[in-house]
Amino acid sequence: MGTATQEAAEKRDPAGLGEIVLYHVKEGDDAPELVPFPLCPDMESFAAIVTRNHARGTVDLMVLDPSRGPMPRWKVPHAAEPRPGHWTWRQAEAQAGTALGSVPAARRAPRRATG
């Protein structure tokens, strides 16, 4: 039986386009001979942007690797807990049950005056 936080995170499927989630590296993700877009070695998780939704919680991701640039991953399944080759919600989002797009007004950047 999962915690309330886990259950809330699982109910949030699927991720919306443009949301930032975590991608958990699977074995071989850093091997150029195994994948066309290898990730930096010795890392376990990367931030990723959801670029497309598929059935059953799978998404296409653009993994953000600062040392190599954006690296795509296709049809990545969701997991409630970190698992290799899966995506999870960011910890703060899972706890709050909110998406990145719902940033509190106090934390939003001020609007520029036009005219």
Coordinates of C-alpha atoms in Angstrom, one line a residue:
M1 CA 0.0 0.0 0.0
G2 CA 1.5 3.4 -1.0
T3 CA 1.5 6.6 0.9
A4 CA -0.9 9.4 0.1
T5 CA 1.9 11.3 -1.7
Q6 CA 2.6 8.3 -3.9
E7 CA -1.1 7.7 -4.7
A8 CA -1.6 11.4 -5.5
A9 CA 1.4 11.3 -7.9
E10 CA 0.1 8.2 -9.6
K11 CA -3.3 9.9 -10.2
R12 CA -1.6 12.8 -11.9
D13 CA -0.8 10.7 -15.1
P14 CA -0.2 11.7 -17.8
A15 CA 2.3 14.6 -17.7
G16 CA 1.4 17.7 -19.6
L17 CA 3.4 19.0 -22.5
G18 CA 6.3 21.2 -21.3
E19 CA 6.2 19.9 -17.8
I20 CA 9.6 19.2 -16.1
V21 CA 10.0 15.7 -14.7
L22 CA 12.9 13.5 -13.7
Y23 CA 14.4 10.9 -16.0
H24 CA 16.2 8.0 -14.3
V25 CA 19.1 6.7 -16.2
K26 CA 19.1 3.0 -17.3
E27 CA 22.2 0.9 -18.0
G28 CA 23.7 1.8 -21.4
D29 CA 22.3 5.4 -21.5
D30 CA 25.9 6.7 -21.5
A31 CA 27.3 4.2 -24.1
P32 CA 27.6 5.8 -27.6
E33 CA 27.7 2.4 -29.2
L34 CA 24.3 1.5 -27.6
V35 CA 22.2 4.7 -27.9
P36 CA 22.3 7.4 -30.6
F37 CA 22.2 10.2 -27.9
P38 CA 24.4 9.1 -25.0
L39 CA 24.0 10.8 -21.6
C40 CA 26.9 11.9 -19.4
P41 CA 28.3 9.0 -17.4
D42 CA 28.1 8.8 -13.6
M43 CA 24.7 10.5 -13.3
E44 CA 21.6 8.8 -12.0
S45 CA 18.8 11.3 -12.8
F46 CA 18.3 14.3 -15.1
A47 CA 15.7 16.9 -15.5
A48 CA 13.6 16.4 -18.6
I49 CA 10.9 18.2 -20.5
V50 CA 7.8 16.3 -21.7
T51 CA 7.5 16.7 -25.4
R52 CA 4.8 14.2 -26.3
N53 CA 2.2 12.0 -24.5
H54 CA 1.5 8.4 -25.4
A55 CA -0.9 5.8 -24.0
R56 CA -0.6 4.4 -20.4
G57 CA 1.6 7.2 -19.0
T58 CA 4.5 6.9 -21.5
V59 CA 6.0 10.1 -22.7
D60 CA 8.7 11.4 -25.1
L61 CA 11.3 13.4 -23.2
M62 CA 14.0 15.9 -24.0
V63 CA 16.5 15.1 -21.3
L64 CA 18.6 18.1 -20.2
D65 CA 22.3 17.1 -19.9
P66 CA 24.3 20.3 -19.4
S67 CA 27.5 18.7 -20.6
R68 CA 26.1 17.4 -23.9
G69 CA 22.9 19.4 -24.6
P70 CA 19.4 18.1 -25.0
M71 CA 19.1 14.3 -25.4
P72 CA 15.8 12.8 -26.6
R73 CA 14.3 9.6 -25.0
W74 CA 11.2 8.1 -26.6
K75 CA 8.2 6.3 -25.0
V76 CA 9.5 6.5 -21.5
P77 CA 7.2 4.8 -19.0
H78 CA 6.1 6.4 -15.7
A79 CA 7.1 5.0 -12.3
A80 CA 5.9 6.1 -8.8
E81 CA 9.4 5.6 -7.4
P82 CA 12.7 6.1 -9.3
R83 CA 13.5 3.2 -11.6
P84 CA 16.1 3.0 -14.4
G85 CA 14.7 4.0 -17.7
H86 CA 11.5 5.6 -16.2
W87 CA 10.3 9.1 -15.4
T88 CA 8.9 10.3 -12.1
W89 CA 7.5 13.6 -10.9
R90 CA 9.9 16.0 -9.3
Q91 CA 9.9 15.6 -5.5
A92 CA 8.3 19.0 -4.8
E93 CA 5.5 18.4 -7.3
A94 CA 4.8 14.9 -6.0
Q95 CA 4.5 16.2 -2.4
A96 CA 2.3 19.2 -3.4
G97 CA 0.3 17.5 -6.1
T98 CA 0.8 20.5 -8.4
A99 CA 2.3 20.9 -11.8
L100 CA 5.2 23.2 -12.7
G101 CA 2.7 25.5 -14.5
S102 CA 0.9 26.4 -11.3
V103 CA 3.7 28.5 -9.7
P104 CA 2.3 30.6 -6.8
A105 CA 1.8 34.3 -7.7
A106 CA 4.5 35.4 -5.2
R107 CA 7.1 33.4 -7.1
R108 CA 6.1 34.5 -10.6
A109 CA 8.4 36.9 -12.6
P110 CA 7.0 40.4 -12.7
R111 CA 5.3 41.5 -16.0
R112 CA 7.0 44.1 -18.2
A113 CA 5.1 47.3 -18.8
T114 CA 4.0 47.7 -22.4
G115 CA 3.2 50.8 -24.3

